[in-house]
mmCIF file of C-alpha atoms and ligand atoms in Angstrom:
data_model
loop_
_atom_site.group_PDB
_atom_site.id
_atom_site.type_symbol
_atom_site.label_atom_id
_atom_site.label_comp_id
_atom_site.label_asym_id
_atom_site.label_seq_id
_atom_site.Cartn_x
_atom_site.Cartn_y
_atom_site.Cartn_z
ATOM 1 C CA UNK A 1169 12.146 112.218 144.469
ATOM 2 C CA UNK A 1170 8.408 112.959 144.467
ATOM 3 C CA UNK A 1171 7.466 116.642 144.335
ATOM 4 C CA UNK A 1172 5.080 116.375 147.268
ATOM 5 C CA UNK A 1173 4.723 114.461 150.522
ATOM 6 C CA UNK A 1174 1.399 113.428 152.052
ATOM 7 C CA UNK A 1175 1.041 113.144 155.820
ATOM 8 C CA UNK A 1176 -1.879 111.972 157.922
ATOM 9 C CA UNK A 1177 -3.179 114.607 160.327
ATOM 10 C CA UNK A 1178 -1.647 112.620 163.194
ATOM 11 C CA UNK A 1179 1.734 112.606 161.443
ATOM 12 C CA UNK A 1180 1.480 116.347 160.799
ATOM 13 C CA UNK A 1181 0.633 116.913 164.451
ATOM 14 C CA UNK A 1182 3.522 114.730 165.651
ATOM 15 C CA UNK A 1183 5.917 116.569 163.354
ATOM 16 C CA UNK A 1184 4.823 119.947 164.743
ATOM 17 C CA UNK A 1185 4.968 118.807 168.324
ATOM 18 C CA UNK A 1186 8.365 117.240 167.908
ATOM 19 C CA UNK A 1187 9.876 120.398 166.363
ATOM 20 C CA UNK A 1188 8.348 122.636 169.027
ATOM 21 C CA UNK A 1189 9.389 120.407 171.928
ATOM 22 C CA UNK A 1190 12.875 120.012 170.422
ATOM 23 C CA UNK A 1191 13.104 123.817 170.496
ATOM 24 C CA UNK A 1192 12.306 123.810 174.201
ATOM 25 C CA UNK A 1193 8.675 124.934 174.117
ATOM 26 C CA UNK A 1194 6.690 123.818 177.183
ATOM 27 C CA UNK A 1195 4.253 120.923 176.637
ATOM 28 C CA UNK A 1196 0.886 122.705 176.921
ATOM 29 C CA UNK A 1197 2.130 125.636 174.871
ATOM 30 C CA UNK A 1198 3.543 123.290 172.219
ATOM 31 C CA UNK A 1199 0.198 121.444 172.023
ATOM 32 C CA UNK A 1200 -1.679 124.736 171.532
ATOM 33 C CA UNK A 1201 0.679 125.862 168.763
ATOM 34 C CA UNK A 1202 0.719 122.465 167.021
ATOM 35 C CA UNK A 1203 -3.094 122.364 167.013
ATOM 36 C CA UNK A 1204 -3.422 125.704 165.253
ATOM 37 C CA UNK A 1205 -0.735 124.891 162.654
ATOM 38 C CA UNK A 1206 -2.283 121.511 161.836
ATOM 39 C CA UNK A 1207 -5.755 123.084 161.589
ATOM 40 C CA UNK A 1208 -4.357 125.608 159.085
ATOM 41 C CA UNK A 1209 -2.770 122.894 156.961
ATOM 42 C CA UNK A 1210 -5.852 120.660 157.243
ATOM 43 C CA UNK A 1211 -8.022 123.450 155.818
ATOM 44 C CA UNK A 1212 -5.464 124.125 153.076
ATOM 45 C CA UNK A 1213 -4.629 127.577 154.388
ATOM 46 C CA UNK A 1214 -1.078 127.066 153.195
ATOM 47 C CA UNK A 1215 0.202 130.452 154.330
ATOM 48 C CA UNK A 1216 -0.697 129.546 157.931
ATOM 49 C CA UNK A 1217 -0.147 125.802 157.922
ATOM 50 C CA UNK A 1218 2.980 123.655 158.340
ATOM 51 C CA UNK A 1219 5.139 126.318 156.685
ATOM 52 C CA UNK A 1220 4.651 128.435 159.840
ATOM 53 C CA UNK A 1221 6.668 125.923 161.840
ATOM 54 C CA UNK A 1222 9.777 127.465 160.284
ATOM 55 C CA UNK A 1223 8.939 130.861 161.812
ATOM 56 C CA UNK A 1224 8.099 129.263 165.153
ATOM 57 C CA UNK A 1225 11.446 127.446 165.266
ATOM 58 C CA UNK A 1226 13.199 130.688 164.327
ATOM 59 C CA UNK A 1227 11.520 132.762 167.033
ATOM 60 C CA UNK A 1228 12.194 130.038 169.604
ATOM 61 C CA UNK A 1229 15.855 130.085 168.523
ATOM 62 C CA UNK A 1230 16.054 133.842 169.114
ATOM 63 C CA UNK A 1231 15.189 133.286 172.769
ATOM 64 C CA UNK A 1232 12.453 135.928 172.527
ATOM 65 C CA UNK A 1233 9.424 133.708 173.168
ATOM 66 C CA UNK A 1234 8.899 132.671 176.768
ATOM 67 C CA UNK A 1235 9.041 128.900 176.384
ATOM 68 C CA UNK A 1236 7.619 128.401 179.872
ATOM 69 C CA UNK A 1237 5.054 131.203 179.672
ATOM 70 C CA UNK A 1238 2.384 131.206 182.352
ATOM 71 C CA UNK A 1239 -0.590 133.133 180.948
ATOM 72 C CA UNK A 1240 -2.400 135.145 183.627
ATOM 73 C CA UNK A 1241 -6.171 135.438 183.235
ATOM 74 C CA UNK A 1242 -7.473 138.758 184.597
ATOM 75 C CA UNK A 1243 -11.156 139.401 185.311
ATOM 76 C CA UNK A 1244 -10.771 143.041 184.276
ATOM 77 C CA UNK A 1245 -14.389 144.309 184.181
ATOM 78 C CA UNK A 1246 -17.912 142.843 183.998
ATOM 79 C CA UNK A 1247 -17.534 142.367 180.247
ATOM 80 C CA UNK A 1248 -13.753 142.351 179.768
ATOM 81 C CA UNK A 1249 -11.328 139.460 180.236
ATOM 82 C CA UNK A 1250 -7.640 140.042 179.710
ATOM 83 C CA UNK A 1251 -4.947 137.407 179.448
ATOM 84 C CA UNK A 1252 -1.356 138.435 179.916
ATOM 85 C CA UNK A 1253 0.354 135.906 177.630
ATOM 86 C CA UNK A 1254 3.672 136.405 179.432
ATOM 87 C CA UNK A 1255 5.450 136.653 176.038
ATOM 88 C CA UNK A 1256 4.349 133.161 175.026
ATOM 89 C CA UNK A 1257 2.362 132.226 171.912
ATOM 90 C CA UNK A 1258 -1.163 133.629 171.547
ATOM 91 C CA UNK A 1259 -2.807 130.213 171.072
ATOM 92 C CA UNK A 1260 -1.850 129.078 174.565
ATOM 93 C CA UNK A 1261 -3.082 132.309 176.180
ATOM 94 C CA UNK A 1262 -6.304 131.997 174.181
ATOM 95 C CA UNK A 1263 -6.911 128.494 175.544
ATOM 96 C CA UNK A 1264 -6.352 129.684 179.098
ATOM 97 C CA UNK A 1265 -8.721 132.684 178.940
ATOM 98 C CA UNK A 1266 -11.512 131.795 176.544
ATOM 99 C CA UNK A 1267 -13.617 129.962 179.161
ATOM 100 C CA UNK A 1268 -14.070 133.045 181.339
ATOM 101 C CA UNK A 1269 -14.669 135.238 178.275
ATOM 102 C CA UNK A 1270 -17.528 132.953 177.175
ATOM 103 C CA UNK A 1271 -19.031 133.004 180.676
ATOM 104 C CA UNK A 1272 -19.077 136.794 180.504
ATOM 105 C CA UNK A 1273 -20.579 136.817 177.013
ATOM 106 C CA UNK A 1274 -23.362 134.487 178.198
ATOM 107 C CA UNK A 1275 -24.005 136.770 181.140
ATOM 108 C CA UNK A 1276 -23.704 140.240 179.530
ATOM 109 C CA UNK A 1277 -24.504 139.423 175.897
ATOM 110 C CA UNK A 1278 -21.178 140.923 174.829
ATOM 111 C CA UNK A 1279 -17.663 140.303 176.105
ATOM 112 C CA UNK A 1280 -14.273 141.606 175.057
ATOM 113 C CA UNK A 1281 -11.463 139.081 175.236
ATOM 114 C CA UNK A 1282 -8.058 140.736 175.219
ATOM 115 C CA UNK A 1283 -4.750 138.905 174.829
ATOM 116 C CA UNK A 1284 -1.681 140.972 175.701
ATOM 117 C CA UNK A 1285 2.053 140.477 175.212
ATOM 118 C CA UNK A 1286 1.725 137.472 172.896
ATOM 119 C CA UNK A 1287 3.655 136.154 169.885
ATOM 120 C CA UNK A 1288 1.028 135.817 167.154
ATOM 121 C CA UNK A 1289 1.512 133.994 163.854
ATOM 122 C CA UNK A 1290 -1.704 132.085 163.231
ATOM 123 C CA UNK A 1291 -4.816 132.545 161.166
ATOM 124 C CA UNK A 1292 -7.680 133.988 163.235
ATOM 125 C CA UNK A 1293 -10.472 131.642 162.181
ATOM 126 C CA UNK A 1294 -9.313 128.811 164.502
ATOM 127 C CA UNK A 1295 -10.065 131.175 167.382
ATOM 128 C CA UNK A 1296 -13.574 132.222 166.379
ATOM 129 C CA UNK A 1297 -15.030 129.325 164.396
ATOM 130 C CA UNK A 1298 -15.323 127.200 167.592
ATOM 131 C CA UNK A 1299 -17.161 130.086 169.277
ATOM 132 C CA UNK A 1300 -19.762 130.215 166.493
ATOM 133 C CA UNK A 1301 -20.097 126.434 166.792
ATOM 134 C CA UNK A 1302 -21.226 127.132 170.370
ATOM 135 C CA UNK A 1303 -23.795 129.710 169.242
ATOM 136 C CA UNK A 1304 -21.780 132.938 169.587
ATOM 137 C CA UNK A 1305 -20.931 135.569 166.976
ATOM 138 C CA UNK A 1306 -17.359 136.864 167.169
ATOM 139 C CA UNK A 1307 -15.002 139.400 165.686
ATOM 140 C CA UNK A 1308 -11.209 139.105 166.021
ATOM 141 C CA UNK A 1309 -8.534 141.705 165.241
ATOM 142 C CA UNK A 1310 -4.775 141.776 165.614
ATOM 143 C CA UNK A 1311 -1.917 143.924 164.270
ATOM 144 C CA UNK A 1312 1.444 142.456 163.159
ATOM 145 C CA UNK A 1313 4.651 144.156 161.953
ATOM 146 C CA UNK A 1314 4.957 147.346 159.867
ATOM 147 C CA UNK A 1315 4.919 145.885 156.367
ATOM 148 C CA UNK A 1316 2.029 147.695 154.659
ATOM 149 C CA UNK A 1317 1.886 151.236 153.233
ATOM 150 C CA UNK A 1318 -1.181 153.406 153.913
ATOM 151 C CA UNK A 1319 -3.233 154.213 150.781
ATOM 152 C CA UNK A 1320 -1.373 157.034 149.028
ATOM 153 C CA UNK A 1321 1.902 156.250 150.825
ATOM 154 C CA UNK A 1322 4.863 154.112 149.808
ATOM 155 C CA UNK A 1323 6.537 153.123 153.063
ATOM 156 C CA UNK A 1324 5.670 150.260 155.457
ATOM 157 C CA UNK A 1325 3.550 151.422 158.382
ATOM 158 C CA UNK A 1326 0.620 149.092 159.149
ATOM 159 C CA UNK A 1327 0.729 145.409 159.888
ATOM 160 C CA UNK A 1328 -1.088 142.968 157.641
ATOM 161 C CA UNK A 1329 -3.770 143.354 160.332
ATOM 162 C CA UNK A 1330 -6.338 140.570 159.836
ATOM 163 C CA UNK A 1331 -10.027 140.835 160.632
ATOM 164 C CA UNK A 1332 -12.086 137.689 161.174
ATOM 165 C CA UNK A 1333 -15.798 137.324 161.812
ATOM 166 C CA UNK A 1334 -17.914 134.287 162.683
ATOM 167 C CA UNK A 1335 -21.697 133.803 162.819
ATOM 168 C CA UNK A 1336 -23.474 130.672 164.141
ATOM 169 C CA UNK A 1337 -25.622 128.483 161.875
ATOM 170 C CA UNK A 1338 -27.766 125.648 163.185
ATOM 171 C CA UNK A 1339 -27.418 123.118 160.373
ATOM 172 C CA UNK A 1340 -24.222 124.249 158.703
ATOM 173 C CA UNK A 1341 -20.662 125.123 159.521
ATOM 174 C CA UNK A 1342 -20.525 128.690 160.846
ATOM 175 C CA UNK A 1343 -20.296 131.604 158.453
ATOM 176 C CA UNK A 1344 -16.667 132.739 158.845
ATOM 177 C CA UNK A 1345 -14.453 135.135 156.976
ATOM 178 C CA UNK A 1346 -10.866 135.839 157.878
ATOM 179 C CA UNK A 1347 -8.538 138.012 155.830
ATOM 180 C CA UNK A 1348 -5.665 140.439 156.091
ATOM 181 C CA UNK A 1349 -6.392 144.134 155.512
ATOM 182 C CA UNK A 1350 -3.350 144.060 153.240
ATOM 183 C CA UNK A 1351 -4.243 142.933 149.716
ATOM 184 C CA UNK A 1352 -2.862 139.519 150.643
ATOM 185 C CA UNK A 1353 -1.235 137.957 153.701
ATOM 186 C CA UNK A 1354 2.542 138.317 153.907
ATOM 187 C CA UNK A 1355 2.710 134.530 154.203
ATOM 188 C CA UNK A 1356 1.265 134.235 150.674
ATOM 189 C CA UNK A 1357 4.020 136.467 149.285
ATOM 190 C CA UNK A 1358 6.603 134.412 151.145
ATOM 191 C CA UNK A 1359 5.154 131.181 149.674
ATOM 192 C CA UNK A 1360 5.379 132.686 146.174
ATOM 193 C CA UNK A 1361 9.023 133.588 146.813
ATOM 194 C CA UNK A 1362 9.752 130.043 147.973
ATOM 195 C CA UNK A 1363 8.031 128.581 144.896
ATOM 196 C CA UNK A 1364 9.864 130.958 142.517
ATOM 197 C CA UNK A 1365 6.565 132.462 141.323
ATOM 198 C CA UNK A 1366 5.638 136.094 140.716
ATOM 199 C CA UNK A 1367 2.823 137.677 142.717
ATOM 200 C CA UNK A 1368 -0.276 139.301 141.215
ATOM 201 C CA UNK A 1369 -0.029 142.992 140.303
ATOM 202 C CA UNK A 1370 -1.434 145.444 142.838
ATOM 203 C CA UNK A 1371 -0.187 143.711 145.970
ATOM 204 C CA UNK A 1372 3.066 145.504 146.711
ATOM 205 C CA UNK A 1373 5.662 148.179 145.970
ATOM 206 C CA UNK A 1374 9.423 147.693 145.832
ATOM 207 C CA UNK A 1375 11.782 149.566 148.167
ATOM 208 C CA UNK A 1376 11.812 152.514 145.740
ATOM 209 C CA UNK A 1377 8.007 152.738 145.879
ATOM 210 C CA UNK A 1378 7.411 151.255 142.410
ATOM 211 C CA UNK A 1379 4.771 148.554 141.783
ATOM 212 C CA UNK A 1380 6.336 145.082 141.733
ATOM 213 C CA UNK A 1381 5.336 141.472 141.073
ATOM 214 C CA UNK A 1382 8.644 140.128 142.411
ATOM 215 C CA UNK A 1383 7.925 138.624 145.842
ATOM 216 C CA UNK A 1384 11.446 139.257 147.151
ATOM 217 C CA UNK A 1385 11.189 142.936 146.163
ATOM 218 C CA UNK A 1386 7.721 143.086 147.711
ATOM 219 C CA UNK A 1387 9.053 141.690 151.000
ATOM 220 C CA UNK A 1388 11.813 144.332 150.973
ATOM 221 C CA UNK A 1389 9.415 147.115 149.961
ATOM 222 C CA UNK A 1390 5.859 147.762 151.114
ATOM 223 C CA UNK A 1391 2.710 145.710 150.797
ATOM 224 C CA UNK A 1392 -0.538 147.482 149.803
ATOM 225 C CA UNK A 1393 -3.884 147.501 151.576
ATOM 226 C CA UNK A 1394 -6.941 145.834 149.995
ATOM 227 C CA UNK A 1395 -9.482 148.210 148.491
ATOM 228 C CA UNK A 1396 -7.259 151.295 148.575
ATOM 229 C CA UNK A 1397 -8.394 153.877 151.148
ATOM 230 C CA UNK A 1398 -11.042 151.498 152.545
ATOM 231 C CA UNK A 1399 -8.541 148.800 153.507
ATOM 232 C CA UNK A 1400 -6.216 151.516 154.773
ATOM 233 C CA UNK A 1401 -8.878 152.818 157.167
ATOM 234 C CA UNK A 1402 -9.799 149.293 158.283
ATOM 235 C CA UNK A 1403 -6.139 148.596 158.939
ATOM 236 C CA UNK A 1404 -5.911 151.780 161.025
ATOM 237 C CA UNK A 1405 -8.937 150.597 162.993
ATOM 238 C CA UNK A 1406 -7.234 147.273 163.730
ATOM 239 C CA UNK A 1407 -4.122 149.113 164.928
ATOM 240 C CA UNK A 1408 -6.251 151.275 167.270
ATOM 241 C CA UNK A 1409 -8.617 148.635 168.676
ATOM 242 C CA UNK A 1410 -5.970 145.943 169.069
ATOM 243 C CA UNK A 1411 -3.198 148.371 170.088
ATOM 244 C CA UNK A 1412 -3.841 151.540 172.138
ATOM 245 C CA UNK A 1413 -7.309 150.389 173.293
ATOM 246 C CA UNK A 1414 -5.833 147.265 174.860
ATOM 247 C CA UNK A 1415 -2.568 148.829 176.093
ATOM 248 C CA UNK A 1416 -0.415 146.942 173.615
ATOM 249 C CA UNK A 1417 1.936 147.573 170.704
ATOM 250 C CA UNK A 1418 0.893 148.869 167.297
ATOM 251 C CA UNK A 1419 2.684 147.301 164.314
ATOM 252 C CA UNK A 1420 5.350 150.046 164.209
ATOM 253 C CA UNK A 1421 6.206 149.352 167.847
ATOM 254 C CA UNK A 1422 6.130 145.597 167.353
ATOM 255 C CA UNK A 1423 8.560 145.930 164.430
ATOM 256 C CA UNK A 1424 10.867 148.155 166.497
ATOM 257 C CA UNK A 1425 10.651 145.679 169.399
ATOM 258 C CA UNK A 1426 11.745 142.938 166.972
ATOM 259 C CA UNK A 1427 14.985 144.871 166.493
ATOM 260 C CA UNK A 1428 15.885 143.257 163.172
ATOM 261 C CA UNK A 1429 15.567 139.650 164.345
ATOM 262 C CA UNK A 1430 12.840 138.868 161.817
ATOM 263 C CA UNK A 1431 10.869 137.062 164.507
ATOM 264 C CA UNK A 1432 7.130 136.496 164.695
ATOM 265 C CA UNK A 1433 5.329 139.725 165.707
ATOM 266 C CA UNK A 1434 4.712 140.347 169.404
ATOM 267 C CA UNK A 1435 1.647 142.455 170.324
ATOM 268 C CA UNK A 1436 -1.962 142.044 171.459
ATOM 269 C CA UNK A 1437 -5.273 140.791 170.102
ATOM 270 C CA UNK A 1438 -8.897 141.771 170.637
ATOM 271 C CA UNK A 1439 -11.782 139.324 170.253
ATOM 272 C CA UNK A 1440 -15.356 140.581 170.678
ATOM 273 C CA UNK A 1441 -17.847 137.844 171.538
ATOM 274 C CA UNK A 1442 -21.612 138.334 171.138
ATOM 275 C CA UNK A 1443 -24.260 136.005 172.533
ATOM 276 C CA UNK A 1444 -27.266 136.343 170.176
ATOM 277 C CA UNK A 1445 -29.541 134.619 172.684
ATOM 278 C CA UNK A 1446 -28.982 137.485 175.152
ATOM 279 C CA UNK A 1447 -29.397 140.131 172.434
ATOM 280 C CA UNK A 1448 -32.576 138.506 171.136
ATOM 281 C CA UNK A 1449 -34.359 136.437 173.791
ATOM 282 C CA UNK A 1450 -37.556 135.033 172.236
ATOM 283 C CA UNK A 1451 -36.690 136.607 168.890
ATOM 284 C CA UNK A 1452 -33.575 134.442 168.493
ATOM 285 C CA UNK A 1453 -35.078 131.829 166.154
ATOM 286 C CA UNK A 1454 -36.702 134.412 163.870
ATOM 287 C CA UNK A 1455 -33.441 136.330 163.483
ATOM 288 C CA UNK A 1456 -31.222 133.300 162.942
ATOM 289 C CA UNK A 1457 -33.699 132.326 160.219
ATOM 290 C CA UNK A 1458 -33.306 135.803 158.703
ATOM 291 C CA UNK A 1459 -29.536 135.254 158.589
ATOM 292 C CA UNK A 1460 -30.133 131.958 156.769
ATOM 293 C CA UNK A 1461 -32.287 133.785 154.206
ATOM 294 C CA UNK A 1462 -29.352 136.088 153.573
ATOM 295 C CA UNK A 1463 -26.900 133.185 153.154
ATOM 296 C CA UNK A 1464 -29.349 131.398 150.819
ATOM 297 C CA UNK A 1465 -29.657 134.548 148.731
ATOM 298 C CA UNK A 1466 -25.869 134.746 148.390
ATOM 299 C CA UNK A 1467 -25.531 131.116 147.375
ATOM 300 C CA UNK A 1468 -28.621 131.533 145.166
ATOM 301 C CA UNK A 1469 -26.547 133.783 142.911
ATOM 302 C CA UNK A 1470 -23.941 131.029 142.543
ATOM 303 C CA UNK A 1471 -21.640 133.073 144.771
ATOM 304 C CA UNK A 1472 -19.886 131.157 147.498
ATOM 305 C CA UNK A 1473 -19.745 131.844 151.202
ATOM 306 C CA UNK A 1474 -16.313 132.546 152.695
ATOM 307 C CA UNK A 1475 -14.847 129.462 154.381
ATOM 308 C CA UNK A 1476 -16.676 127.041 152.070
ATOM 309 C CA UNK A 1477 -13.376 126.275 150.297
ATOM 310 C CA UNK A 1478 -11.830 125.693 153.701
ATOM 311 C CA UNK A 1479 -14.605 123.370 154.885
ATOM 312 C CA UNK A 1480 -14.329 121.362 151.656
ATOM 313 C CA UNK A 1481 -10.554 121.143 152.119
ATOM 314 C CA UNK A 1482 -11.067 119.945 155.682
ATOM 315 C CA UNK A 1483 -13.173 117.022 154.472
ATOM 316 C CA UNK A 1484 -10.472 116.063 151.948
ATOM 317 C CA UNK A 1485 -7.727 116.262 154.563
ATOM 318 C CA UNK A 1486 -9.652 114.212 157.106
ATOM 319 C CA UNK A 1487 -10.013 111.518 154.437
ATOM 320 C CA UNK A 1488 -6.648 111.653 152.698
ATOM 321 C CA UNK A 1489 -4.219 113.663 154.824
ATOM 322 C CA UNK A 1490 -2.347 116.838 153.914
ATOM 323 C CA UNK A 1491 0.058 117.299 151.027
ATOM 324 C CA UNK A 1492 3.034 119.667 151.115
ATOM 325 C CA UNK A 1493 5.982 120.263 148.778
ATOM 326 C CA UNK A 1494 8.894 117.880 149.426
ATOM 327 C CA UNK A 1495 11.399 120.749 149.968
ATOM 328 C CA UNK A 1496 9.166 122.120 152.739
ATOM 329 C CA UNK A 1497 8.894 118.665 154.319
ATOM 330 C CA UNK A 1498 12.678 118.282 154.250
ATOM 331 C CA UNK A 1499 13.109 121.721 155.796
ATOM 332 C CA UNK A 1500 10.684 120.805 158.581
ATOM 333 C CA UNK A 1501 12.462 117.506 159.267
ATOM 334 C CA UNK A 1502 15.734 119.405 159.482
ATOM 335 C CA UNK A 1503 14.221 121.553 162.250
ATOM 336 C CA UNK A 1504 14.149 118.539 164.524
ATOM 337 C CA UNK A 1505 17.161 118.306 166.732
ATOM 338 C CA UNK A 1506 17.483 114.653 165.740
ATOM 339 C CA UNK A 1507 15.676 114.310 162.395
ATOM 340 C CA UNK A 1508 13.120 111.547 162.552
ATOM 341 C CA UNK A 1509 14.479 108.234 161.364
ATOM 342 C CA UNK A 1510 10.864 107.122 161.143
ATOM 343 C CA UNK A 1511 10.129 109.580 158.374
ATOM 344 C CA UNK A 1512 13.117 108.379 156.386
ATOM 345 C CA UNK A 1513 12.395 104.737 157.129
ATOM 346 C CA UNK A 1514 8.809 105.197 155.900
ATOM 347 C CA UNK A 1515 10.295 105.930 152.486
ATOM 348 C CA UNK A 1516 8.685 109.371 152.243
ATOM 349 C CA UNK A 1517 11.996 110.929 151.341
ATOM 350 C CA UNK A 1518 12.984 108.177 148.936
HETATM 351 P P1 NDP B 967 -7.648 135.822 151.409
HETATM 352 O O1 NDP B 967 -7.489 137.086 150.668
HETATM 353 O O2 NDP B 967 -7.356 134.550 150.734
HETATM 354 O O3 NDP B 967 -9.144 135.827 151.988
HETATM 355 C C1 NDP B 967 -9.501 134.861 152.851
HETATM 356 C C2 NDP B 967 -10.970 134.936 153.224
HETATM 357 O O4 NDP B 967 -11.809 135.276 152.115
HETATM 358 C C3 NDP B 967 -11.393 133.563 153.646
HETATM 359 O O5 NDP B 967 -12.410 133.675 154.596
HETATM 360 C C4 NDP B 967 -11.829 132.970 152.327
HETATM 361 O O6 NDP B 967 -12.611 131.805 152.463
HETATM 362 C C5 NDP B 967 -12.590 134.117 151.740
HETATM 363 N N1 NDP B 967 -12.676 134.052 150.288
HETATM 364 C C6 NDP B 967 -11.656 133.965 149.414
HETATM 365 N N2 NDP B 967 -12.123 133.937 148.152
HETATM 366 C C7 NDP B 967 -13.464 134.017 148.233
HETATM 367 C C8 NDP B 967 -14.514 134.023 147.289
HETATM 368 N N3 NDP B 967 -14.277 133.966 145.972
HETATM 369 N N4 NDP B 967 -15.788 134.102 147.718
HETATM 370 C C9 NDP B 967 -16.050 134.164 149.045
HETATM 371 N N5 NDP B 967 -15.092 134.153 149.995
HETATM 372 C C10 NDP B 967 -13.830 134.088 149.597
HETATM 373 O O7 NDP B 967 -6.802 135.789 152.760
HETATM 374 P P2 NDP B 967 -5.563 136.642 153.224
HETATM 375 O O8 NDP B 967 -4.394 136.333 152.370
HETATM 376 O O9 NDP B 967 -5.945 138.057 153.375
HETATM 377 O O10 NDP B 967 -5.364 136.028 154.710
HETATM 378 C C11 NDP B 967 -5.083 134.645 154.866
HETATM 379 C C12 NDP B 967 -4.924 134.306 156.313
HETATM 380 O O11 NDP B 967 -3.812 134.994 156.856
HETATM 381 C C13 NDP B 967 -6.095 134.634 157.241
HETATM 382 O O12 NDP B 967 -6.477 133.420 157.857
HETATM 383 C C14 NDP B 967 -5.520 135.588 158.264
HETATM 384 O O13 NDP B 967 -6.004 135.427 159.595
HETATM 385 C C15 NDP B 967 -4.056 135.245 158.208
HETATM 386 N N6 NDP B 967 -3.253 136.378 158.673
HETATM 387 C C16 NDP B 967 -2.787 136.374 159.969
HETATM 388 C C17 NDP B 967 -2.074 137.449 160.425
HETATM 389 C C18 NDP B 967 -1.614 137.519 161.849
HETATM 390 O O14 NDP B 967 -1.048 138.530 162.230
HETATM 391 N N7 NDP B 967 -1.801 136.530 162.674
HETATM 392 C C19 NDP B 967 -1.762 138.593 159.576
HETATM 393 C C20 NDP B 967 -2.345 138.505 158.257
HETATM 394 C C21 NDP B 967 -3.043 137.419 157.825
HETATM 395 P P3 NDP B 967 -11.890 130.365 152.144
HETATM 396 O O15 NDP B 967 -10.873 130.172 153.244
HETATM 397 O O16 NDP B 967 -12.993 129.376 152.168
HETATM 398 O O17 NDP B 967 -11.245 130.511 150.797
HETATM 399 O O1 PYC B 968 0.780 136.341 156.733
HETATM 400 O O2 PYC B 968 0.708 138.502 157.030
HETATM 401 C C1 PYC B 968 0.846 137.349 157.450
HETATM 402 C C2 PYC B 968 1.103 137.150 158.888
HETATM 403 C C3 PYC B 968 1.623 138.037 159.758
HETATM 404 C C4 PYC B 968 1.669 137.409 160.993
HETATM 405 C C5 PYC B 968 1.203 136.152 160.822
HETATM 406 N N1 PYC B 968 0.833 136.019 159.531
#
């Protein structure tokens, strides 16, 4: 049997949708989740691509996610939109509320978009890159589960707490970065465990608080923040801004709420949206040009901009589809209630 399987983006989407619908997820919610998983795989963000379907199926099996969630969009204040996700997936709540949040950003120059009571498993860039494509700058933050020790500590406390930022560019893809405040995403460690590979030193401690490169030990122990005390403080900031500030759970509470099920984290998310045209008026063009000078200077040193790898991967995937390990493909097929005869008939599984 071949070591990998290649799927077109349509096939990857159909696979996601089928698994999610088979697990009882409502149609619009399933579409929102499938879109974000396929986007992750398309951009070769393997830790947040098709592999995540396993976690989605698991959390749906636990009965925790509201499969028929009805997100409620709340016009909270002149510059604040909240969406109560009704314990559904974040991507669906995002789709329901983002329109009003953008209206407010256009009007006030700055809007806060809050998603509450959501199950969140995705990368953050799919939420903010489209905003920068429409001319906005954006910053997204969300906690997760207590998996990460504070700098100087040895026990899990913070979530992997990603921060993502997007800036609009006229003739290029937006400038976007999106990373965990842990030294790596937990999904990466999980992928190393699945592949039987060790992880890099400096990412995690075992349950006894000793440094480890064994991914299974790392998952049982505590992950480390990036940049020592700096990542630790940034992670604390994510907990505060996307927890107490928005009346939602911090990672410790989300982990306790999980109650040992090992489900996808349930908590809130904060997205700040800036409209540069309101901030700048007539000075918009001059300042967007200044940003381009900065980007040129970065690239001029043969450094690369964040997301360039992702944009290159996207081009490849649009042309040639996405490639995943055969064992992962088999595991995903097995998640279907009635595994697809089409996939077998197509000869992909030999
Ligand atoms: P990485 O450490 O791989 O960093 C990713 C970011 O850094 C990307 O923007 C990437 O761009 C950029 N980057 C990487 N290498 C370079 C380089 N040499 N020069 C310039 N830029 C570079 O990611 P993480 O493991 O920390 O996180 C991966 C994903 O996990 C994120 O998308 C995050 O949102 C997600 N995540 C989600 C969580 C959740 O609760 N929902 C929790 C934690 C993580 P490029 O993509 O082009 O390589
Ligand atoms: O990879 O750390 C991670 C993660 C947590 C929640 C979703 N992804």
